[in-house]
PDB file of C-alpha atoms in Angstrom:
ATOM      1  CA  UNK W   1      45.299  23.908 -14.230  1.00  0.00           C
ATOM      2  CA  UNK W   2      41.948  25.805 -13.993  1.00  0.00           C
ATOM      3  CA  UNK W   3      40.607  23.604 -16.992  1.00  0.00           C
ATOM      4  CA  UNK W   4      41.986  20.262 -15.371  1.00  0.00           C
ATOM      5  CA  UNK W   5      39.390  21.289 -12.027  1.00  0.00           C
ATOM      6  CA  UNK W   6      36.824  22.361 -14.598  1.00  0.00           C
ATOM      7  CA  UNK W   7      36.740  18.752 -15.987  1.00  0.00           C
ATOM      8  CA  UNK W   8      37.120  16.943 -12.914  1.00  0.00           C
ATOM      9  CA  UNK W   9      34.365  18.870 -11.033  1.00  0.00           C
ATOM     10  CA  UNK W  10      32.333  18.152 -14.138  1.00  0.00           C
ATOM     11  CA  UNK W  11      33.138  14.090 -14.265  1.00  0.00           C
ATOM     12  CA  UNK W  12      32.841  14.107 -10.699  1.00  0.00           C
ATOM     13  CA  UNK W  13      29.044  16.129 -11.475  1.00  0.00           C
ATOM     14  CA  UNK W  14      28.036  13.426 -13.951  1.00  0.00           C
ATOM     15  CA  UNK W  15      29.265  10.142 -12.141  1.00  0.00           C
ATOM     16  CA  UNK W  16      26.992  11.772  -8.780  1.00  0.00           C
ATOM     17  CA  UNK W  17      24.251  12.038 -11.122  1.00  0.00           C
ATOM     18  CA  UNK W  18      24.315   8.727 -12.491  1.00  0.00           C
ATOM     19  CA  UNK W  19      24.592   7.121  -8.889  1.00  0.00           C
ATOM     20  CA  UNK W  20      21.728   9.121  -7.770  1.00  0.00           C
ATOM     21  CA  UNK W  21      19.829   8.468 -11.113  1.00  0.00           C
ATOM     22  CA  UNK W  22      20.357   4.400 -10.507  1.00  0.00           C
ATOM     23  CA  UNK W  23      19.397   4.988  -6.773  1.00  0.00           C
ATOM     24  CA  UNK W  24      15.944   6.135  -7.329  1.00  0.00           C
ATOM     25  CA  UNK W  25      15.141   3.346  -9.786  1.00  0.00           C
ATOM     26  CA  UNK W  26      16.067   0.840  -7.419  1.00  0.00           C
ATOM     27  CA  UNK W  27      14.266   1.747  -4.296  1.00  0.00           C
ATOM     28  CA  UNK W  28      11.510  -0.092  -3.391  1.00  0.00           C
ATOM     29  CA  UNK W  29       8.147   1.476  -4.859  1.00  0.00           C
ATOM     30  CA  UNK W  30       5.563   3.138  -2.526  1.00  0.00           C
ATOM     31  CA  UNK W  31       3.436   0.473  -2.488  1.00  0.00           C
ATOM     32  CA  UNK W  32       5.948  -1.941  -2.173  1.00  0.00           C
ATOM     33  CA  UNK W  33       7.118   0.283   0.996  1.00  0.00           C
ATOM     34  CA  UNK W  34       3.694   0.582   2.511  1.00  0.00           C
ATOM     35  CA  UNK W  35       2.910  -3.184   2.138  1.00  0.00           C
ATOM     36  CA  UNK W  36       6.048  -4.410   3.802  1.00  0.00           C
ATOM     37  CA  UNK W  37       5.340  -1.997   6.744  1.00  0.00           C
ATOM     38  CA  UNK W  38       1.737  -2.896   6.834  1.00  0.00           C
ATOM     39  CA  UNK W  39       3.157  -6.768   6.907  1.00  0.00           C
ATOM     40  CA  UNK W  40       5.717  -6.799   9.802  1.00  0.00           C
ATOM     41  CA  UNK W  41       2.988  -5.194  12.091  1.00  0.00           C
ATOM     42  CA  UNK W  42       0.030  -7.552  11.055  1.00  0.00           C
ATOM     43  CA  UNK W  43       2.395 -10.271  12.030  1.00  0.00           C
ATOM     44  CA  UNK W  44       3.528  -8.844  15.106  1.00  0.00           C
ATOM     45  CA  UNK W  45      -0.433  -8.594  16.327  1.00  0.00           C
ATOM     46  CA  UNK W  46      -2.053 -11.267  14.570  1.00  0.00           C
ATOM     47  CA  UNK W  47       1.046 -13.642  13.772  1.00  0.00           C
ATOM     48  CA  UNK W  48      -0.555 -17.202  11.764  1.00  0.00           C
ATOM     49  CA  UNK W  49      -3.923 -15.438  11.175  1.00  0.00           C
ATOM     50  CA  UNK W  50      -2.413 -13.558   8.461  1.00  0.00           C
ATOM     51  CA  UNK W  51      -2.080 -14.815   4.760  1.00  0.00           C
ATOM     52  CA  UNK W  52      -0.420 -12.998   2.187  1.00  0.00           C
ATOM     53  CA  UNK W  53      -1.718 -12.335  -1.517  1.00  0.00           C
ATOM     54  CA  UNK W  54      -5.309 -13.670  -0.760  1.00  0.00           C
ATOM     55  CA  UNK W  55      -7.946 -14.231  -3.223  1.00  0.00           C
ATOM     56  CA  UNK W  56     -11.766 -13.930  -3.619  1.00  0.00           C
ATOM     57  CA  UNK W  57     -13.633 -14.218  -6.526  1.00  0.00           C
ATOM     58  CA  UNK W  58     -16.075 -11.172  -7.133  1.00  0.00           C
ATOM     59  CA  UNK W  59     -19.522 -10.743  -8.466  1.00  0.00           C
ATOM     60  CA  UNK W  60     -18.164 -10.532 -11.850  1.00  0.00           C
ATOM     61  CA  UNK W  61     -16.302 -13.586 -11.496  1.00  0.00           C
ATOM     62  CA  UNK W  62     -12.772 -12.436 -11.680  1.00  0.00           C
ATOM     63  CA  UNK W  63     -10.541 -13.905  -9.024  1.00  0.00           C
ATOM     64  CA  UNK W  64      -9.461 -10.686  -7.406  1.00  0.00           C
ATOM     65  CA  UNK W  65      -6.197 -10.260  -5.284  1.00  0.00           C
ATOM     66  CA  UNK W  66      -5.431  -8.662  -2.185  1.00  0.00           C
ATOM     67  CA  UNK W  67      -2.081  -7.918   0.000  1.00  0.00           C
ATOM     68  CA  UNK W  68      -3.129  -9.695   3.126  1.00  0.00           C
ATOM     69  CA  UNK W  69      -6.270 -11.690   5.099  1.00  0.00           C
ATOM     70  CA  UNK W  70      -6.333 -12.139   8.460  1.00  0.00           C
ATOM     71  CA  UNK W  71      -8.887 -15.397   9.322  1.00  0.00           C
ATOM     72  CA  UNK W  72     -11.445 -13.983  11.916  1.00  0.00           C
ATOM     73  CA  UNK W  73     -12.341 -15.774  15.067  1.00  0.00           C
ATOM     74  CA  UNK W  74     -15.619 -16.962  12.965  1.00  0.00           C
ATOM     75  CA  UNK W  75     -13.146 -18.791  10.283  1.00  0.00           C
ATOM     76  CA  UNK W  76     -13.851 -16.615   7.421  1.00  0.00           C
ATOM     77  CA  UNK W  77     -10.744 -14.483   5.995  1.00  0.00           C
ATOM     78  CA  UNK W  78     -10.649 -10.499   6.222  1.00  0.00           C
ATOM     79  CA  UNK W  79      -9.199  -9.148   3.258  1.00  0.00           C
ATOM     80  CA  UNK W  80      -7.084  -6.329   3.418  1.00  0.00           C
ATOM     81  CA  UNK W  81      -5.757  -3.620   1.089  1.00  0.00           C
ATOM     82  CA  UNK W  82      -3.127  -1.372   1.426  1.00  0.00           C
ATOM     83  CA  UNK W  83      -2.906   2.233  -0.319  1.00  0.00           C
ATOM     84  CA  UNK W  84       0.225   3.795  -0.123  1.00  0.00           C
ATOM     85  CA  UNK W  85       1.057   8.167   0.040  1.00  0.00           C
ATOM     86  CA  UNK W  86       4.210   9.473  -1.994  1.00  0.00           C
ATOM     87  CA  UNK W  87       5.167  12.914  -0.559  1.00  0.00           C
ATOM     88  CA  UNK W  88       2.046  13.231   1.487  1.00  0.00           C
ATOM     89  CA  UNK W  89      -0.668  12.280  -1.426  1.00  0.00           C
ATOM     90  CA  UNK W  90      -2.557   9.471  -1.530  1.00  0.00           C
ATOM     91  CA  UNK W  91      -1.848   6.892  -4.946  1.00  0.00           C
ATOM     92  CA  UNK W  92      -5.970   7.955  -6.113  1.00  0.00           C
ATOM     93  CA  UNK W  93      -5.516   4.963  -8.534  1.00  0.00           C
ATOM     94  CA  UNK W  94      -4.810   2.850  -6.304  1.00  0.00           C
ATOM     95  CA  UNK W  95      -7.835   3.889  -4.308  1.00  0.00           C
ATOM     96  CA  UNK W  96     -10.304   3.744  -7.708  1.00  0.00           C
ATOM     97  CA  UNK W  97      -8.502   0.281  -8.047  1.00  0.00           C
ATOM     98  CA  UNK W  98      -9.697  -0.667  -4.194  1.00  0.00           C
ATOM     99  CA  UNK W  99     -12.623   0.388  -4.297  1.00  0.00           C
ATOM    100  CA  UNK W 100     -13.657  -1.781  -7.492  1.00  0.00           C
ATOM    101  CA  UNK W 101     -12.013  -4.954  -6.068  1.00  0.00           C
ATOM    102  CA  UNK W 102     -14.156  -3.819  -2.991  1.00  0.00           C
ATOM    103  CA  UNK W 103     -17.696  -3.393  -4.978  1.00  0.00           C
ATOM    104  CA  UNK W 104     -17.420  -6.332  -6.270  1.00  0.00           C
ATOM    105  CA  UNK W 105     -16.635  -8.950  -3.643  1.00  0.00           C
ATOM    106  CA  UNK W 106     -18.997  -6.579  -1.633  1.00  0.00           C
ATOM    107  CA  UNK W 107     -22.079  -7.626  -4.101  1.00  0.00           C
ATOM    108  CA  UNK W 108     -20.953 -11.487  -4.224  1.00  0.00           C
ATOM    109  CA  UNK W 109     -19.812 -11.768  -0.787  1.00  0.00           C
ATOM    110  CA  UNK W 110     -22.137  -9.287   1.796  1.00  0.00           C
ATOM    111  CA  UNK W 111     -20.791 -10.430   4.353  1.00  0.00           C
ATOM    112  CA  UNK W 112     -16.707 -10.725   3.953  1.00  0.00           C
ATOM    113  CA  UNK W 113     -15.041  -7.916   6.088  1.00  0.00           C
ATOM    114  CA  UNK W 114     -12.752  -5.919   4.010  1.00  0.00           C
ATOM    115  CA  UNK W 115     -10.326  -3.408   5.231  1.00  0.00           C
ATOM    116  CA  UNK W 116      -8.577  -0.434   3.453  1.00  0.00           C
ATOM    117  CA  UNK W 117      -4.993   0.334   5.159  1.00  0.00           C
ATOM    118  CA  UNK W 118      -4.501   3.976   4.418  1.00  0.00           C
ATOM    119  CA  UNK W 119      -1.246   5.461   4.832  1.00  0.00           C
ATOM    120  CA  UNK W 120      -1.192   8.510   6.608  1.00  0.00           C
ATOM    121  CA  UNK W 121      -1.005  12.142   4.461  1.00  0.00           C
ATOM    122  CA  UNK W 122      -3.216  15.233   3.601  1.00  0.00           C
ATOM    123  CA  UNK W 123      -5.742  13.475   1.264  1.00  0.00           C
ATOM    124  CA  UNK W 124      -6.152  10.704   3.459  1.00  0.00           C
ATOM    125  CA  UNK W 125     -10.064  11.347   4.940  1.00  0.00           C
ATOM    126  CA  UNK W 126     -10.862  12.212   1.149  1.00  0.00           C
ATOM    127  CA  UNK W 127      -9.655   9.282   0.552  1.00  0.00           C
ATOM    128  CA  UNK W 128     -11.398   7.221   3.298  1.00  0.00           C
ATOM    129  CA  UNK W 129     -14.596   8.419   2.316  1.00  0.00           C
ATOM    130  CA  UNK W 130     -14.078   6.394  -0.954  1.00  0.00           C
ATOM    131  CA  UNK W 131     -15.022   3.415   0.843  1.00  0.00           C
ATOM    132  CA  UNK W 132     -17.824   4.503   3.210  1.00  0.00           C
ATOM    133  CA  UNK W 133     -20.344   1.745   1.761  1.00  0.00           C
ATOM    134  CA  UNK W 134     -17.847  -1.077   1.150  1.00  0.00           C
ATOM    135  CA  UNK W 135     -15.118  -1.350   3.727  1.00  0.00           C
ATOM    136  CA  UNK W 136     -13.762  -0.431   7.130  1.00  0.00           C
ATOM    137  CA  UNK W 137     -10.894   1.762   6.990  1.00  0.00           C
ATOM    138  CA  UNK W 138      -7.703   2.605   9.236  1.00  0.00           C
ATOM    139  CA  UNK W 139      -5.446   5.741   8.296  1.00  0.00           C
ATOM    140  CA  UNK W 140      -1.914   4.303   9.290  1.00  0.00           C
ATOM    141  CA  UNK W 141      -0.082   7.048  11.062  1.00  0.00           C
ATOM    142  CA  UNK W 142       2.840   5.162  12.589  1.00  0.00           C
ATOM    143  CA  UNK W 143       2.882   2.845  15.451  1.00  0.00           C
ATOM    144  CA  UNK W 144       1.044  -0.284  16.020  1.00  0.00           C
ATOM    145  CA  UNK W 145      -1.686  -1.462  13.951  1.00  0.00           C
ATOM    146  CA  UNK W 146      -5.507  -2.916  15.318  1.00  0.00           C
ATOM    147  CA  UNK W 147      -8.036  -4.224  13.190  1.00  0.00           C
ATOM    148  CA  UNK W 148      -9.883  -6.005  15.837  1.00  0.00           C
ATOM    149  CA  UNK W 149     -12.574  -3.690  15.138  1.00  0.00           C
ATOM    150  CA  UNK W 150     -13.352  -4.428  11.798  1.00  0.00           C
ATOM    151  CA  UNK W 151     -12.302  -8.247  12.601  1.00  0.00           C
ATOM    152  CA  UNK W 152     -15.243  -8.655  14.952  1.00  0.00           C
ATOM    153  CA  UNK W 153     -18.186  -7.429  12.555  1.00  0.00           C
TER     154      UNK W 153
END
C-alpha cells in the first residue's frame, strides 16, 4: 500500500511538473507583456493617432522598426519604443538595441521625436540615462500614460 502512494505521489509530482513546465513556455514574453500594456493605454489617450509597428529609415539606411507612433499635431509621427523589466531588471539589450535604432534615426532625422517607454523596476533611471542625448523618456509605473510632453517638442 505504502509503495502504491509512493508512485502515485510521484506521477502526480511529474504530471505537475510538466503542466507547469508547458505553462511558462507559453506565456506571453516580457516584451510581448509590456507592449500590449503600453498599447491599450496609448489608445485609450491618443486613440487614431497611434500606428503600430512604424518604420523610419536611419542614417545608415536600414529601415528600422518600432512598436508604436503617435502622429503629432504638426503631422510628423513620434516613434516610440518600449523596454520591458523581468523581476524588477530592466532587458539591457533591449536598451543597447534602442538606443542604436535611436542614434541613428537621430543623425538622419534631427528632428523626429522619439520616446523610450520604460517599465518601471530598480535599474530603471540607469537605464533612462541611456538615452539622455537621443530621446525623451517615461518610466511606466502603472496607471495612465502622457506623452504630450515629448509630443509637443
Amino acid at each position: 500500500r505504502e509503495e502504491e502512494l509512493i508512485d502515485v505521489l510521484a506521477r502526480y509530482m511529474q504530471a505537475a511538473s510538466a503542466v507547469a513546465h508547458k505553462g511558462l513556455r507559453h506565456r506571453p514574453r516580457d516584451d510581448e507583456r509590456f507592449e500590449k500594456v503600453v498599447h491599450s493605454l496609448l489608445l485609450a489617450r491618443y486613440g487614431d493617432r497611434v500606428t503600430r509597428r512604424a518604420e523610419a529609415i536611419g542614417l545608415s539606411g536600414h529601415q528600422l522598426r518600432f512598436p508604436f507612433a503617435i502622429t503629432t499635431a504638426a503631422g510628423r509621427p513620434a516613434y516610440i519604443q518600449t523596454v520591458a523589466a523581468d523581476t524588477d531588471v530592466i532587458h539591457w539589450k533591449a536598451v543597447y538595441e534602442a538606443g542604436g535604432k535611436f542614434k541613428d534615426v537621430r543623425a538622419a532625422r534631427p528632428d523626429a521625436p522619439l520616446i523610450a517607454i520604460l517599465e518601471g523596476s530598480r535599474d530603471a533611471d540607469r537605464a533612462s540615462r541611456f538615452f539622455a542625448d537621443t530621446a525623451a523618456v517615461v518610466v511606466y509605473e502603472g496607471g495612465l500614460l502622457d506623452l504630450d510632453f515629448a509630443l509637443a517638442a
